[in-house]
Every structure is written in structure tokens, then in C-alpha cells.
mmCIF file of N, CA and C in Angstrom:
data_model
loop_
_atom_site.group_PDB
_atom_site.id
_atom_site.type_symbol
_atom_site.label_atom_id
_atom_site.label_comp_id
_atom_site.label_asym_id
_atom_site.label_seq_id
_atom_site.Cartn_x
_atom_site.Cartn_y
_atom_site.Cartn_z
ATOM 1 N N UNK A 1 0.842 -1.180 0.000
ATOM 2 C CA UNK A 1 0.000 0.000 0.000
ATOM 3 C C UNK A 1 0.889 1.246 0.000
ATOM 4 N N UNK A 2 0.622 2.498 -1.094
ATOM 5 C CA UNK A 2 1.179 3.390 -1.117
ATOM 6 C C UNK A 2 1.054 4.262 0.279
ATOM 7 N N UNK A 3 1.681 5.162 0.182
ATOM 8 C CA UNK A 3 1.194 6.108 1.717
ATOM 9 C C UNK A 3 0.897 7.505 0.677
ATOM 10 N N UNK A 4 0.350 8.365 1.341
ATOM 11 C CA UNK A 4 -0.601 9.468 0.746
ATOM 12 C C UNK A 4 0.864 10.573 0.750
ATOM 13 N N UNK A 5 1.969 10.096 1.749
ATOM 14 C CA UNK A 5 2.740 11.073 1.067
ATOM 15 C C UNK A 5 3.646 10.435 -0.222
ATOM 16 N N UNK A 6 3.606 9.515 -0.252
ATOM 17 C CA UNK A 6 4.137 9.081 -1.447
ATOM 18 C C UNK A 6 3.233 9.037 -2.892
ATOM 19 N N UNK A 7 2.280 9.141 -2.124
ATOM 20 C CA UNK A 7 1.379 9.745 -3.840
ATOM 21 C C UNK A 7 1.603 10.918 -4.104
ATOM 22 N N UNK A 8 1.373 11.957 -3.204
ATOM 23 C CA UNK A 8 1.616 13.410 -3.196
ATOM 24 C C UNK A 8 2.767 13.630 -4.226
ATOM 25 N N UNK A 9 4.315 12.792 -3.482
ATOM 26 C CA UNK A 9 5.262 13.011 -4.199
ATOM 27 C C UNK A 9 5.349 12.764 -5.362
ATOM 28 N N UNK A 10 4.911 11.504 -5.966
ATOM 29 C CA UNK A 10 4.216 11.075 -7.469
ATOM 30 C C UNK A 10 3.743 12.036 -7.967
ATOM 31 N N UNK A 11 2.417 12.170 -7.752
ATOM 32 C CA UNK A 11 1.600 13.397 -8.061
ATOM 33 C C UNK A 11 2.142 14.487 -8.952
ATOM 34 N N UNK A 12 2.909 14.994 -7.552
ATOM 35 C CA UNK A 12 3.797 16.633 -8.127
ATOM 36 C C UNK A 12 4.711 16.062 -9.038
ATOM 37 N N UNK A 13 5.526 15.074 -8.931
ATOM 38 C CA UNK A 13 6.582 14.820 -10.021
ATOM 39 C C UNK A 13 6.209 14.720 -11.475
ATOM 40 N N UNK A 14 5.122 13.775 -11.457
ATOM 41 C CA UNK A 14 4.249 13.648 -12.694
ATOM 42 C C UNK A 14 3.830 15.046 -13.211
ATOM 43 N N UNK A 15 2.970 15.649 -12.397
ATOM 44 C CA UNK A 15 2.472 17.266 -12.719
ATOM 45 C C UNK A 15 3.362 18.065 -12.754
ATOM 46 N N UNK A 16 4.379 18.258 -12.826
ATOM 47 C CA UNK A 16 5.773 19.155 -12.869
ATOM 48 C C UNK A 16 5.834 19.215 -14.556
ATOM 49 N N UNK A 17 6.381 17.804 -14.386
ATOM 50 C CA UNK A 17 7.169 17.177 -15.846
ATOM 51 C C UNK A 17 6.296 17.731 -17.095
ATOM 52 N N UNK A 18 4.981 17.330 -17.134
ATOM 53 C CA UNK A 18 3.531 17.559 -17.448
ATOM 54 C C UNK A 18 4.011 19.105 -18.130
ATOM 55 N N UNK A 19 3.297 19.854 -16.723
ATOM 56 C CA UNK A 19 3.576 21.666 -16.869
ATOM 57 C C UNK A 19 4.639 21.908 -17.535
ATOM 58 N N UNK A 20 5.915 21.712 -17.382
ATOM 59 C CA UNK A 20 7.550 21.655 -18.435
ATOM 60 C C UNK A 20 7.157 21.429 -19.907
ATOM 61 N N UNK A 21 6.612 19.980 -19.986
ATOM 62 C CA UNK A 21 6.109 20.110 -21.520
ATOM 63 C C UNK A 21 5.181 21.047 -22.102
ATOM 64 N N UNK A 22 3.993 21.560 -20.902
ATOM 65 C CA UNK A 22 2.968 22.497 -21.669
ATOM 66 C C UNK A 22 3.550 24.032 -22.039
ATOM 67 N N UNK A 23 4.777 23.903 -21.255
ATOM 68 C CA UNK A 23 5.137 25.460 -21.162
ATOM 69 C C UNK A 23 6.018 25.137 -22.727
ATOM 70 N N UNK A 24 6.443 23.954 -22.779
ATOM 71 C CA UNK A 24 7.678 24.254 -23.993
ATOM 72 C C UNK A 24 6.898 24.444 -25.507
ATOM 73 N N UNK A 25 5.876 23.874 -25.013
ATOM 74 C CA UNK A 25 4.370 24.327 -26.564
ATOM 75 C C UNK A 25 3.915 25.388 -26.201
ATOM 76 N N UNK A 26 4.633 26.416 -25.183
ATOM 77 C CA UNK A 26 3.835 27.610 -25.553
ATOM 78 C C UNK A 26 2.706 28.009 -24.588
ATOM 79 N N UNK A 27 2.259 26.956 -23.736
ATOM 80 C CA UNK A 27 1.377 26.813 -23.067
ATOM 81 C C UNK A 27 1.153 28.586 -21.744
ATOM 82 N N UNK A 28 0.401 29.237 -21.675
ATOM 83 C CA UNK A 28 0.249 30.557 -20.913
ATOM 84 C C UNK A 28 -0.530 29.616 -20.010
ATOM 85 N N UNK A 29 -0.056 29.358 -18.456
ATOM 86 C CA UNK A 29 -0.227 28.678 -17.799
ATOM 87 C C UNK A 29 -1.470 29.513 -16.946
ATOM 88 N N UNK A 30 -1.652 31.103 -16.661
ATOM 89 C CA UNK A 30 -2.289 31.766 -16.836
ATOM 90 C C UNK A 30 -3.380 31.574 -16.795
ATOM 91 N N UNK A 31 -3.913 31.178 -17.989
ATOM 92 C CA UNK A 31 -4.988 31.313 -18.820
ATOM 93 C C UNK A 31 -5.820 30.313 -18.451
ATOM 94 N N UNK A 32 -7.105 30.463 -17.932
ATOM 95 C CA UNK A 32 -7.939 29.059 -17.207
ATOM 96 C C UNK A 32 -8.607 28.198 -18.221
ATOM 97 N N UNK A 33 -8.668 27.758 -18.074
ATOM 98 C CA UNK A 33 -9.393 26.352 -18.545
ATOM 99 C C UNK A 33 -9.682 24.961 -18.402
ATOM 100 N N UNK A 34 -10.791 23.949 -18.680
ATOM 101 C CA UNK A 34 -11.236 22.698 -18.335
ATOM 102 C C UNK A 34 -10.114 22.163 -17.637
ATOM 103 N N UNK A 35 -9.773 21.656 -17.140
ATOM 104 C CA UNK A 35 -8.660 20.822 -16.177
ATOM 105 C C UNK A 35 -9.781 19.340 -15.609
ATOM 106 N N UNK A 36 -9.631 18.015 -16.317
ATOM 107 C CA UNK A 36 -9.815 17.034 -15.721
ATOM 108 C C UNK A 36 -8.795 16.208 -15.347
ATOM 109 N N UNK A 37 -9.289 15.927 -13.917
ATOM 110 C CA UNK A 37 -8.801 15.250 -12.909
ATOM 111 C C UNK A 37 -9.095 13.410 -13.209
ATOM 112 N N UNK A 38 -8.713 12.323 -12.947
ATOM 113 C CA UNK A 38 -9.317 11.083 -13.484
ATOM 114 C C UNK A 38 -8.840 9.879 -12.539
ATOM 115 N N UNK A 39 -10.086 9.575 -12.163
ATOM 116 C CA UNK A 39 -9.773 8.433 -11.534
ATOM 117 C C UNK A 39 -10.499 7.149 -11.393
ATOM 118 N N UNK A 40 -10.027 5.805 -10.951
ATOM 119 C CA UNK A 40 -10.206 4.894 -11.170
ATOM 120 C C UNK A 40 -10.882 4.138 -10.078
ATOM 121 N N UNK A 41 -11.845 3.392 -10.021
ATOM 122 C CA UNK A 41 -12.311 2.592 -8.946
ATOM 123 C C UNK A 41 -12.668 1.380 -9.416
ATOM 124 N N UNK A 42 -12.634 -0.107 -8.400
ATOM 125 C CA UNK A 42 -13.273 -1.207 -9.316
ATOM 126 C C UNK A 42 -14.942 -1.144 -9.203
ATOM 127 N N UNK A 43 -15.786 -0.416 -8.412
ATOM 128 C CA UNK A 43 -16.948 -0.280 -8.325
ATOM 129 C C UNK A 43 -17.845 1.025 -8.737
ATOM 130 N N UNK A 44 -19.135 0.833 -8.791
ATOM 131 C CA UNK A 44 -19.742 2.268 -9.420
ATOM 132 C C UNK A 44 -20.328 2.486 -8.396
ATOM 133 N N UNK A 45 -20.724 1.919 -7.046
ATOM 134 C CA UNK A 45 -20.757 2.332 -5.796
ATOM 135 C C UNK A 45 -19.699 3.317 -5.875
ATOM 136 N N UNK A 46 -18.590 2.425 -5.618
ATOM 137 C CA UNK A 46 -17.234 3.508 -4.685
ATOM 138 C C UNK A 46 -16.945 4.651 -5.662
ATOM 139 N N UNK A 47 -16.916 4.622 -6.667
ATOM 140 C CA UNK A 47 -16.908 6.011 -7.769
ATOM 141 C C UNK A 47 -17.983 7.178 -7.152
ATOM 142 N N UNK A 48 -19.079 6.222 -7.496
ATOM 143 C CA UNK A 48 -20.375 7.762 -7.123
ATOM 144 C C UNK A 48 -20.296 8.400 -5.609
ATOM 145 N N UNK A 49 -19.576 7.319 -4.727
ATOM 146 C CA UNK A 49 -19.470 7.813 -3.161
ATOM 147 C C UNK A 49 -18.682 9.098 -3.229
ATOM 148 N N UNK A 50 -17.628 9.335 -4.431
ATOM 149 C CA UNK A 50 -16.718 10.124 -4.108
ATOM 150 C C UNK A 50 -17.294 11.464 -5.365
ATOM 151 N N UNK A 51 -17.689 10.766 -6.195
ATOM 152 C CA UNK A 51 -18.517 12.127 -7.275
ATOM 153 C C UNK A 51 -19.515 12.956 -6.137
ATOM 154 N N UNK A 52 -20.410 12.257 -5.488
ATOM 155 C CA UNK A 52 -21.208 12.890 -4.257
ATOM 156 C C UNK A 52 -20.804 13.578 -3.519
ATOM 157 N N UNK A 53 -19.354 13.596 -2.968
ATOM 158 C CA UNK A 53 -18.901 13.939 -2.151
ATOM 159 C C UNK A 53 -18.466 15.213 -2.900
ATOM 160 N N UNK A 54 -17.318 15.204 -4.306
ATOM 161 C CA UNK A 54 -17.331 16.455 -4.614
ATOM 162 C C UNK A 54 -18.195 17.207 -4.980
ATOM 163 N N UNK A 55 -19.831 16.757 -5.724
ATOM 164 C CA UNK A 55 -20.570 17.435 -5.724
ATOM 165 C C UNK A 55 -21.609 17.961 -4.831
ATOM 166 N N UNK A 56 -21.595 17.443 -3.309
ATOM 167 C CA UNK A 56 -21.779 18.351 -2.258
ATOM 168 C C UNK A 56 -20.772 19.423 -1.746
ATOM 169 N N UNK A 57 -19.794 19.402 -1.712
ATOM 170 C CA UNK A 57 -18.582 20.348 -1.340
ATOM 171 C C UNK A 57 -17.728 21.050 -2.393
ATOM 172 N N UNK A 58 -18.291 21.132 -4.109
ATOM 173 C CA UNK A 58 -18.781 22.171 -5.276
ATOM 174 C C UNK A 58 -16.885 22.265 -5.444
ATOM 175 N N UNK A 59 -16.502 20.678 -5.151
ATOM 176 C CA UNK A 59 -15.102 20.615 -5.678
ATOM 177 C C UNK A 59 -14.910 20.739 -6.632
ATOM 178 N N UNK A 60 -15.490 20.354 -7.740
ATOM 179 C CA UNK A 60 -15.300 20.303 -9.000
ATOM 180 C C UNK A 60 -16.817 19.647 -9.913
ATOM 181 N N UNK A 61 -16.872 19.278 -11.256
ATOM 182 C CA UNK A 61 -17.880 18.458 -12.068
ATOM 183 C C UNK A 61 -17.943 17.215 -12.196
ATOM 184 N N UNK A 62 -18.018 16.123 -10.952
ATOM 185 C CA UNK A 62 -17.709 14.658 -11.395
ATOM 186 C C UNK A 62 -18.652 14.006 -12.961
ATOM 187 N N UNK A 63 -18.192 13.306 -13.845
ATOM 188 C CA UNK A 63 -18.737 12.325 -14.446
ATOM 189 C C UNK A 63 -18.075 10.945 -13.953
ATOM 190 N N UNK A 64 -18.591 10.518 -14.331
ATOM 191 C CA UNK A 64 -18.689 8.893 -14.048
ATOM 192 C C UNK A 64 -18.659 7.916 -15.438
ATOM 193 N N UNK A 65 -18.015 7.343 -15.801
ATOM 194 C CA UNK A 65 -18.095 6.535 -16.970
ATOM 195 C C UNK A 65 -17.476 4.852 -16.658
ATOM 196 N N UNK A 66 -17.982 4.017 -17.458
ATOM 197 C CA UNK A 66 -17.836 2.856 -17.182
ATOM 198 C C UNK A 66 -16.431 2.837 -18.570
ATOM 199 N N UNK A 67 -15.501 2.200 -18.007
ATOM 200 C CA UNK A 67 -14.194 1.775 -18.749
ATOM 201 C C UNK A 67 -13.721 0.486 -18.835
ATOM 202 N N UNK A 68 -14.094 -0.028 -19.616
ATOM 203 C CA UNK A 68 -13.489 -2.054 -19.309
ATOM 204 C C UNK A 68 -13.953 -2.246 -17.971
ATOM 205 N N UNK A 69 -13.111 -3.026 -17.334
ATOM 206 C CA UNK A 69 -13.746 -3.607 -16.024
ATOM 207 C C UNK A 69 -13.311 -2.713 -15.009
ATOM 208 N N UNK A 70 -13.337 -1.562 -15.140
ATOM 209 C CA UNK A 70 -13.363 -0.100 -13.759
ATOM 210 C C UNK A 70 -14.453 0.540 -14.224
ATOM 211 N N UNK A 71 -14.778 1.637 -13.014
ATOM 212 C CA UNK A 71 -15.024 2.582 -13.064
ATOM 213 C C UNK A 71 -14.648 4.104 -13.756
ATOM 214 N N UNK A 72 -14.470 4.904 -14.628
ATOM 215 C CA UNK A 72 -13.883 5.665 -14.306
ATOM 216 C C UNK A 72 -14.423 7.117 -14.106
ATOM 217 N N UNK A 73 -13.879 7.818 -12.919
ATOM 218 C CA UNK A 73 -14.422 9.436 -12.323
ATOM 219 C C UNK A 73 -13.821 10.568 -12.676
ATOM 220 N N UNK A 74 -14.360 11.338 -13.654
ATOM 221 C CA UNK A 74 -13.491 12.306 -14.099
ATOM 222 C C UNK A 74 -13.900 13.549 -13.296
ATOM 223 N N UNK A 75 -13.124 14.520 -12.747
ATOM 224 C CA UNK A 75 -13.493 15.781 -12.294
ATOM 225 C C UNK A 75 -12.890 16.839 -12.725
ATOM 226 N N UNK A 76 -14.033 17.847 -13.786
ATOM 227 C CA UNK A 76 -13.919 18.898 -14.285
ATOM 228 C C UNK A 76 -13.823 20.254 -13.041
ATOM 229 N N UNK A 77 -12.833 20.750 -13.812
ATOM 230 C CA UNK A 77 -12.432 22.263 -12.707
ATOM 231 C C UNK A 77 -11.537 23.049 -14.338
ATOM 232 N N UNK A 78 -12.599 24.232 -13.585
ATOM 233 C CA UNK A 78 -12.314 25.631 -14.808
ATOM 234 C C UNK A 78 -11.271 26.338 -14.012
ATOM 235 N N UNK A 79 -9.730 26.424 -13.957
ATOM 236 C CA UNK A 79 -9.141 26.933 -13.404
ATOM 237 C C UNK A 79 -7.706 26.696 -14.435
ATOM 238 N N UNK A 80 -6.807 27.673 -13.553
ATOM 239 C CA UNK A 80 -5.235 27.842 -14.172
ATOM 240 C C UNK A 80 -4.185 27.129 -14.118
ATOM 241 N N UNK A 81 -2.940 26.534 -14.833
ATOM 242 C CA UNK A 81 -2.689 25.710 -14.623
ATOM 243 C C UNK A 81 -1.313 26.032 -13.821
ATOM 244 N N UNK A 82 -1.046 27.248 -13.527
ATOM 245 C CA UNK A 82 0.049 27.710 -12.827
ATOM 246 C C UNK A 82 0.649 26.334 -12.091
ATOM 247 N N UNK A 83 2.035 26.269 -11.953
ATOM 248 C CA UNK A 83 2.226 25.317 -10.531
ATOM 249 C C UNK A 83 1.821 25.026 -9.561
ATOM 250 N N UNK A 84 1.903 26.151 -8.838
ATOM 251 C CA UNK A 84 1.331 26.220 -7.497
ATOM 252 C C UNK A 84 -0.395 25.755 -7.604
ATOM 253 N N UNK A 85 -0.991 26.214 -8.523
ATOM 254 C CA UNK A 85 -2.288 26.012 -8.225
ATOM 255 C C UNK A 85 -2.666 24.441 -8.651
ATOM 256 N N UNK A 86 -2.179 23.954 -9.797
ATOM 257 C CA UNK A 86 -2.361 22.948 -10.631
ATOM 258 C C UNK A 86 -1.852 22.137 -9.534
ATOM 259 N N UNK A 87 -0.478 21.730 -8.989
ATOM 260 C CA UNK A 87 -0.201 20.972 -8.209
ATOM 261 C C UNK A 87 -1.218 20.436 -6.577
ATOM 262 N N UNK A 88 -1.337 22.038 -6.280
ATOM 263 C CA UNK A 88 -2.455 21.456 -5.335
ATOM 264 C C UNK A 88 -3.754 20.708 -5.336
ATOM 265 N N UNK A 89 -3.797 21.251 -6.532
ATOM 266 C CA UNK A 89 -5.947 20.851 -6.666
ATOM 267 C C UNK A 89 -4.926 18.955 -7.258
ATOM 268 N N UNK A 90 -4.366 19.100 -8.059
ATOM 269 C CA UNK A 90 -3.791 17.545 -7.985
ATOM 270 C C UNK A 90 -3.813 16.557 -6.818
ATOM 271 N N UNK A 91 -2.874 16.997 -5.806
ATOM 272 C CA UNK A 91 -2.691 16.515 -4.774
ATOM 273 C C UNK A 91 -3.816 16.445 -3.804
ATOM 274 N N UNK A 92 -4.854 16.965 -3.744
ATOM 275 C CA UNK A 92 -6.171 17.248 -3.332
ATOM 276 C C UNK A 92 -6.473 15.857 -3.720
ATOM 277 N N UNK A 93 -6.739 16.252 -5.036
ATOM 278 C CA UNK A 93 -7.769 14.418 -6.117
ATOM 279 C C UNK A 93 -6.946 13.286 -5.664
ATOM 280 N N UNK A 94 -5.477 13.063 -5.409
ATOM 281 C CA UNK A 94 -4.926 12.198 -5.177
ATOM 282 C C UNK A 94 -5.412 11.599 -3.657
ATOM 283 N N UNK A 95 -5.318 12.401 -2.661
ATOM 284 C CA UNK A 95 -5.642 12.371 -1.359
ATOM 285 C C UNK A 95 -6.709 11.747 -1.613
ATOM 286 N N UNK A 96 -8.004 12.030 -1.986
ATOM 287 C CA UNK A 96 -9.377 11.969 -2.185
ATOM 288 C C UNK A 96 -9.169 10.108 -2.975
ATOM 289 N N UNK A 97 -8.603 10.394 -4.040
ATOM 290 C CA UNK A 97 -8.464 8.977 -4.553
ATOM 291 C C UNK A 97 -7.821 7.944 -3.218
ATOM 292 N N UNK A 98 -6.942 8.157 -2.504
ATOM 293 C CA UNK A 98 -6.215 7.504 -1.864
ATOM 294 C C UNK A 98 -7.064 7.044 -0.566
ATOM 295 N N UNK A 99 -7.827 7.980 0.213
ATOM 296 C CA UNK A 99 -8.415 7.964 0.981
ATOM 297 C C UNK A 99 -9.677 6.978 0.371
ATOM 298 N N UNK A 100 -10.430 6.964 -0.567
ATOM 299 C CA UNK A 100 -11.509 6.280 -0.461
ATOM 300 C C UNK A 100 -10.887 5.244 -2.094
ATOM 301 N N UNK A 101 -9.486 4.597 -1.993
ATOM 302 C CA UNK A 101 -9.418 3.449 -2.397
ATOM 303 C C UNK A 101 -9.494 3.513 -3.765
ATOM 304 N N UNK A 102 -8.995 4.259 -4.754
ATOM 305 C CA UNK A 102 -9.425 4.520 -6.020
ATOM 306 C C UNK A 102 -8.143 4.751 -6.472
ATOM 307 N N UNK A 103 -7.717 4.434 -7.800
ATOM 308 C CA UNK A 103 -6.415 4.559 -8.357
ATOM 309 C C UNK A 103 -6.867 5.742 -9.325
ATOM 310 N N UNK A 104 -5.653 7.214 -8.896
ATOM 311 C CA UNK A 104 -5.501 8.429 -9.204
ATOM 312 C C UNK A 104 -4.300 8.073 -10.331
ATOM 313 N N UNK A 105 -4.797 8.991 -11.839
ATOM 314 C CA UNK A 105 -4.624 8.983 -12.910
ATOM 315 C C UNK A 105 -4.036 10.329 -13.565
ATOM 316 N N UNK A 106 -4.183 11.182 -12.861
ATOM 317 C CA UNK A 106 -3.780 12.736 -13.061
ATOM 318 C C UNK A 106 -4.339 13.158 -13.766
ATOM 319 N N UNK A 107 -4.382 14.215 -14.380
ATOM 320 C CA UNK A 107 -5.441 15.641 -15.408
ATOM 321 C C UNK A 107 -4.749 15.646 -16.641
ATOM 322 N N UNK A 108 -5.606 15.987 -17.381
ATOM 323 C CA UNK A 108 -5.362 16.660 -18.334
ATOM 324 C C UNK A 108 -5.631 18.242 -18.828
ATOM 325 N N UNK A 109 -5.620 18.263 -19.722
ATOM 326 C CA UNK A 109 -6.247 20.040 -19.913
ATOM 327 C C UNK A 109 -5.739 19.996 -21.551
ATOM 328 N N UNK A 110 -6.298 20.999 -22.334
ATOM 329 C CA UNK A 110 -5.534 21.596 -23.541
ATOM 330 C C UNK A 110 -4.516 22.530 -23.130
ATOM 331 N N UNK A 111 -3.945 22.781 -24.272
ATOM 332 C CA UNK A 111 -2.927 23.585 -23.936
ATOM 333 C C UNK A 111 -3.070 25.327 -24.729
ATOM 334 N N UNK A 112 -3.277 25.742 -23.652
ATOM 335 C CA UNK A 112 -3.757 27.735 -23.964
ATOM 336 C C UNK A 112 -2.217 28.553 -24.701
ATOM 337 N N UNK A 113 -1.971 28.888 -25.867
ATOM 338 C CA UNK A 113 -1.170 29.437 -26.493
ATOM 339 C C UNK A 113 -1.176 30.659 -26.095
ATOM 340 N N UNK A 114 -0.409 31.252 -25.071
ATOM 341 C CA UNK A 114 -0.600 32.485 -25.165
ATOM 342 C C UNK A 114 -0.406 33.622 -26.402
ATOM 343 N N UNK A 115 -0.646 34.956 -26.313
ATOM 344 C CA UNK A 115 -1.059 36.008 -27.008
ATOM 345 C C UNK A 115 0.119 36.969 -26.895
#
């Protein structure tokens, strides 16, 4: 079993590397936009327990989709992808994945060209 600070550390390493590539396309980190979060559960119980949860506490937009034999929970957030900010709301979903048993997949986003 991982420990939640060793996801954390994952997490940011992964989301670092990530941000490095978006910046070398140009990416205005700035600039807000869709940011999904994605994660994995083997049940559609334990998925919706945690979509519920962010959509009582207006964390983000869970969907829910069925993927081969998982679950999978995506959570939409309209925000920037700065470091500081991107890394946290990461490490947030990871916690959240970790805590209620769900394998955390990291975000995506497009990439905003700045002007």
C-alpha cells in the first residue's frame, strides 16, 4: 500500500514534468481552462461515493463513466494551470483517490497558447 505522502510526491513529479512540456508548446499557464482530474475505482458504488462527495462540497464536475472492467471518475475544474495552483488541486484528487481506495490517474487540460 502506497502512503498518501508518497502519492503526493508522485503526483507533483508527474504534474511538474507535465507543466515543463505544456510550457515548452507555448502553453500561458495563466490562462484558465477545463482541467480534468481522473480516476479509477473497481466499483460504481465507490466512484459515485466520491462524485457525491465532490458534488456536495462544489469541488469540482464529477462524471462517471464505465471503462473495461473499472469505473472511471473524471473531475472537471475551470481553473489555471500555474504550478502552485495545478499541483495542489492535484494533490487534493490524489488524497481523495487515496483515501476512499481509487487509483488516481492525473489531469489533463488543452494547452492555452498564449497572445
Amino acid at each position: 500500500m502506497t502512503s498518501i505522502v508518497e502519492t503526493l510526491i508522485e503526483a507533483a513529479t508527474a504534474d511538474t514534468s507535465l507543466l515543463l512540456k505544456n510550457q515548452e508548446l507555448g502553453d500561458d499557464a495563466t490562462t484558465a481552462r477545463s482541467v480534468d482530474f481522473v480516476m479509477y475505482g473497481s466499483t460504481k458504488k465507490q466512484v459515485e461515493l466520491v462524485a457525491s462527495f465532490i458534488t456536495d462540497f462544489c469541488y469540482g464536475v464529477p462524471q462517471i463513466k464505465k471503462s473495461e472492467k473499472r469505473h472511471m471518475l473524471t473531475v472537471t475544474i475551470e481553473m489555471p494551470t500555474t504550478q502552485h495552483v495545478l499541483c495542489s488541486v492535484s494533490g487534493f484528487m490524489a488524497c481523495l483517490a487515496s483515501i476512499y481506495d481509487l487509483e488516481y490517474d492525473g489531469w489533463e487540460s488543452d494547452v492555452c497558447i498564449g497572445t
